[in-house]
Coordinates of N, CA and C in Angstrom, one line a residue:
M16 N 1.3 -11.9 -7.7 CA 0.1 -12.1 -8.3 C 0.0 -13.1 -9.1
D17 N -0.1 -14.6 -9.4 CA 0.1 -15.2 -10.5 C -1.1 -14.8 -11.7
T18 N -1.4 -14.4 -12.5 CA -2.1 -13.9 -13.6 C -2.9 -14.7 -13.8
R19 N -2.0 -16.1 -13.6 CA -3.7 -17.1 -14.4 C -4.7 -17.2 -13.8
I20 N -4.3 -16.7 -12.3 CA -5.9 -16.7 -11.2 C -6.4 -15.2 -11.1
L21 N -6.2 -14.3 -12.2 CA -7.1 -12.9 -12.2 C -8.3 -13.3 -12.8
P22 N -9.1 -12.4 -11.7 CA -10.6 -12.5 -11.9 C -10.5 -12.2 -13.2
V23 N -11.8 -12.5 -13.9 CA -12.3 -12.4 -14.8 C -12.8 -10.4 -15.2
C24 N -13.1 -9.6 -14.5 CA -13.6 -8.4 -13.6 C -12.5 -7.7 -13.7
P25 N -12.9 -6.6 -13.9 CA -11.3 -5.6 -13.9 C -11.5 -4.9 -12.8
V26 N -12.8 -4.8 -12.0 CA -12.9 -4.2 -10.8 C -12.6 -5.0 -9.7
E27 N -12.9 -6.4 -10.1 CA -12.4 -7.3 -8.9 C -11.3 -7.8 -8.9
T28 N -10.3 -7.7 -10.0 CA -8.8 -7.5 -9.6 C -8.5 -5.9 -9.4
T29 N -8.6 -5.1 -9.8 CA -8.0 -4.3 -8.5 C -8.2 -4.5 -7.0
L30 N -9.4 -4.8 -6.6 CA -9.9 -4.9 -5.0 C -9.2 -6.5 -4.8
T31 N -9.0 -7.3 -5.9 CA -7.9 -8.2 -5.1 C -6.3 -7.3 -4.9
L32 N -5.9 -6.5 -5.4 CA -4.6 -6.2 -5.1 C -4.6 -4.9 -4.3
I33 N -5.7 -4.2 -3.8 CA -5.7 -3.5 -3.0 C -6.9 -3.3 -1.9
S34 N -7.4 -4.2 -1.7 CA -8.5 -4.2 -1.1 C -8.6 -4.4 0.6
D35 N -7.5 -4.7 0.6 CA -7.0 -4.4 2.5 C -6.7 -3.0 2.5
K36 N -7.3 -2.9 3.9 CA -7.6 -1.1 4.2 C -5.9 -1.2 4.3
W37 N -4.8 -2.0 4.6 CA -3.4 -1.5 5.1 C -2.8 -1.3 4.0
K38 N -3.0 -2.0 2.5 CA -2.5 -1.5 1.2 C -3.2 -0.5 0.9
V39 N -4.5 0.0 1.5 CA -4.1 1.5 1.0 C -3.3 2.2 1.7
L40 N -3.5 2.3 2.7 CA -2.7 3.1 3.5 C -1.5 3.4 3.1
I41 N -1.2 2.2 3.3 CA 0.7 1.5 2.5 C 0.7 2.6 1.2
L42 N -0.1 2.4 0.1 CA -0.4 3.1 -0.5 C 0.0 4.8 -0.8
R43 N -0.8 5.1 0.1 CA -1.2 6.5 0.5 C 0.0 7.4 1.2
D44 N 0.6 6.1 2.3 CA 2.1 7.0 2.8 C 2.9 6.9 1.6
L45 N 3.0 6.0 0.2 CA 4.3 5.8 0.0 C 4.0 6.6 -1.5
L46 N 2.8 7.1 -1.6 CA 2.6 8.4 -2.6 C 3.7 9.5 -2.8
S47 N 3.7 9.8 -1.6 CA 5.0 10.9 -1.7 C 6.2 10.6 -1.2
G48 N 6.6 8.9 -1.8 CA 8.2 9.0 -1.8 C 8.3 7.7 -0.7
T49 N 9.8 7.8 -0.7 CA 10.0 6.3 -0.2 C 10.2 6.6 1.5
K50 N 10.0 5.1 2.2 CA 9.9 5.5 3.4 C 10.5 4.2 3.9
R51 N 10.8 4.0 5.3 CA 11.4 2.8 6.0 C 10.1 2.3 7.0
F52 N 10.4 1.1 7.3 CA 9.5 0.1 7.4 C 8.6 1.0 9.4
G53 N 9.7 1.9 9.9 CA 9.2 2.3 10.5 C 8.3 3.7 10.7
E54 N 8.6 4.0 9.7 CA 7.8 5.2 9.1 C 6.4 5.3 8.8
L55 N 6.8 3.5 8.3 CA 5.2 3.1 7.8 C 4.3 2.7 8.6
K56 N 5.1 1.7 9.6 CA 4.3 1.3 10.7 C 3.6 2.5 12.3
K57 N 4.6 3.6 11.8 CA 4.4 4.5 13.2 C 3.1 5.5 12.4
S58 N 3.2 5.3 11.1 CA 2.0 6.3 10.1 C 1.0 5.7 9.9
I59 N 0.6 4.3 10.1 CA -0.4 3.2 10.4 C -1.0 3.4 11.2
G60 N -0.3 3.0 12.3 CA -0.6 3.4 13.5 C -0.8 1.5 14.3
S61 N -2.1 1.6 13.9 CA -2.9 0.0 14.7 C -2.2 -1.5 14.1
V62 N -1.6 -1.2 12.9 CA -1.0 -2.5 12.8 C -0.3 -3.4 12.9
S63 N -0.1 -4.4 12.9 CA 1.0 -4.8 13.8 C 2.2 -5.2 12.8
Q64 N 3.4 -5.2 13.3 CA 4.5 -5.9 12.7 C 4.4 -6.6 12.2
K65 N 3.7 -7.8 12.1 CA 3.5 -9.2 11.4 C 3.0 -9.1 10.1
V66 N 1.3 -8.0 10.6 CA 0.5 -8.4 9.2 C 0.9 -7.2 8.1
L67 N 1.9 -5.7 8.9 CA 2.5 -4.7 7.6 C 4.0 -5.4 6.9
T68 N 4.5 -6.5 7.4 CA 5.3 -6.8 6.9 C 4.9 -8.2 6.4
A69 N 3.6 -8.9 6.1 CA 3.0 -9.7 5.1 C 2.4 -8.8 3.9
Q70 N 1.4 -7.5 4.7 CA 1.4 -6.7 3.4 C 2.5 -6.2 2.4
L71 N 3.0 -5.5 2.7 CA 4.6 -5.4 2.4 C 4.8 -6.6 1.2
R72 N 4.9 -7.6 1.6 CA 5.7 -8.7 0.7 C 4.8 -8.9 -0.3
Q73 N 3.0 -8.5 0.1 CA 2.1 -9.3 -1.0 C 2.3 -8.4 -1.7
M74 N 2.7 -7.2 -2.1 CA 2.2 -5.5 -2.5 C 3.7 -5.7 -3.4
E75 N 5.0 -5.8 -2.7 CA 5.9 -6.1 -4.0 C 5.7 -7.3 -4.4
D76 N 5.1 -8.8 -4.0 CA 4.9 -9.6 -5.3 C 4.6 -9.2 -6.3
N77 N 3.1 -8.6 -6.1 CA 2.2 -7.8 -7.1 C 2.9 -7.1 -7.8
G78 N 4.2 -6.1 -7.7 CA 4.9 -5.5 -8.5 C 4.0 -4.2 -7.9
L79 N 3.9 -3.5 -7.2 CA 3.3 -2.5 -6.6 C 4.6 -1.7 -5.5
L80 N 5.2 -2.5 -5.5 CA 6.3 -1.6 -4.4 C 7.3 -2.6 -4.6
T81 N 8.8 -1.6 -4.5 CA 10.1 -2.5 -4.0 C 10.4 -2.5 -2.5
R82 N 11.4 -3.2 -2.1 CA 11.7 -2.9 -0.8 C 13.2 -3.3 -1.1
K83 N 14.3 -2.7 -0.5 CA 15.1 -2.4 -0.8 C 16.1 -2.3 1.1
A84 N 17.1 -3.6 1.0 CA 17.5 -4.0 2.3 C 19.0 -3.6 2.2
Y85 N 19.5 -2.3 3.3 CA 20.5 -2.2 3.1 C 21.7 -3.0 4.4
P86 N 22.7 -3.2 4.0 CA 23.8 -4.7 5.2 C 24.4 -3.5 5.7
E87 N 23.0 -2.9 7.1 CA 23.7 -2.5 8.2 C 23.3 -3.0 9.4
V88 N 24.1 -2.2 10.3 CA 23.4 -2.4 11.8 C 23.4 -1.5 12.5
P89 N 22.0 -1.5 12.7 CA 20.6 -2.2 13.1 C 20.1 -2.1 11.3
P90 N 19.4 -3.4 10.9 CA 19.0 -3.3 9.5 C 18.2 -2.3 8.9
R91 N 18.6 -1.7 8.0 CA 17.8 -0.8 7.8 C 16.7 -1.2 5.7
V92 N 15.8 -0.8 6.0 CA 14.4 -1.3 4.5 C 14.0 0.0 4.8
E93 N 13.9 0.0 3.0 CA 13.2 0.7 1.9 C 12.2 0.7 1.3
Y94 N 11.3 0.8 1.3 CA 10.0 0.7 0.1 C 9.8 1.9 -0.7
T95 N 9.3 1.5 -1.6 CA 9.0 2.3 -3.0 C 8.1 2.1 -3.8
L96 N 7.1 3.1 -4.3 CA 6.2 2.6 -4.9 C 7.0 1.9 -6.5
T97 N 6.5 1.2 -7.4 CA 6.3 1.0 -8.8 C 6.3 1.9 -9.3
E98 N 6.3 1.7 -10.7 CA 5.2 2.8 -12.1 C 3.9 2.1 -11.5
L99 N 3.7 0.7 -11.7 CA 2.6 0.3 -11.7 C 2.0 0.5 -10.1
G100 N 2.7 0.7 -8.8 CA 1.7 1.1 -7.5 C 1.6 3.1 -7.7
C101 N 2.4 3.4 -8.7 CA 2.1 5.2 -8.5 C 0.7 4.9 -9.5
S102 N 0.7 4.0 -10.7 CA -0.6 4.3 -11.2 C -1.8 4.5 -10.6
L103 N -1.8 3.7 -9.5 CA -3.0 3.5 -8.9 C -3.6 5.0 -8.0
K104 N -2.2 6.0 -8.0 CA -3.2 7.6 -7.2 C -4.0 8.3 -7.8
P105 N -4.8 8.0 -9.0 CA -5.9 8.6 -9.1 C -7.4 7.8 -8.7
I106 N -6.9 6.4 -8.1 CA -7.8 5.7 -7.7 C -7.9 6.6 -5.9
L107 N -6.8 6.5 -5.8 CA -6.5 6.7 -4.1 C -6.9 8.2 -4.0
D108 N -6.4 8.9 -5.0 CA -7.1 10.0 -4.9 C -8.8 10.6 -5.7
A109 N -9.3 9.7 -5.8 CA -11.1 10.0 -6.3 C -11.1 9.6 -4.6
M110 N -10.6 8.1 -4.3 CA -11.4 7.6 -2.4 C -11.3 9.0 -1.7
Q111 N -10.3 9.5 -1.7 CA -10.1 10.7 -0.5 C -11.2 11.7 -1.1
R112 N -11.3 12.2 -2.4 CA -12.0 13.1 -2.2 C -13.7 12.5 -2.2
W113 N -14.2 11.4 -2.2 CA -15.1 10.7 -2.5 C -15.3 10.6 -0.3
G114 N -14.2 11.1 0.5 CA -14.4 10.7 1.3 C -15.0 11.9 2.4
E115 N -13.7 13.1 1.8 CA -13.7 14.7 2.2 C -15.6 15.3 1.8
E116 N -16.1 14.5 1.0 CA -17.4 14.8 0.7 C -18.6 14.4 1.7
Y117 N -17.8 12.8 2.0 CA -19.3 12.0 2.7 C -19.1 12.5 4.3
Q118 N -17.5 13.0 4.4 CA -17.3 13.2 5.9 C -18.3 14.5 5.8
G119 N -18.7 15.9 5.0 CA -18.6 17.1 5.0 C -20.1 16.7 5.1
K120 N -21.0 16.0 4.2 CA -22.5 16.0 4.5 C -23.1 14.8 5.7
H121 N -22.2 14.3 6.5 CA -22.5 13.0 7.6 C -22.1 13.3 8.5
V122 N -20.7 14.0 9.0 CA -20.1 14.6 10.2 C -20.9 15.8 11.2

């Protein structure tokens, strides 16, 4: 993301980086460690390969994760959160707690 076009509001900046449903699920999965593309696709489920690839590229461009491609056949690509990406853990933890509390009261 070009920092010259970031929103003035810090909350909006955070939402700009992780507001997509798939990005939050990618973060959730990568918080436990490095994952291959296929592992992410399987864990997330209904996301298309095209959308998942686009989301991963955006997250890489924004410095939230790194992508490592191995020169093998078949190709192997692994994704790992950066320190910046890992710094979102407290936000995801809070979202999980809130969701658990909501489910407990409304299900």
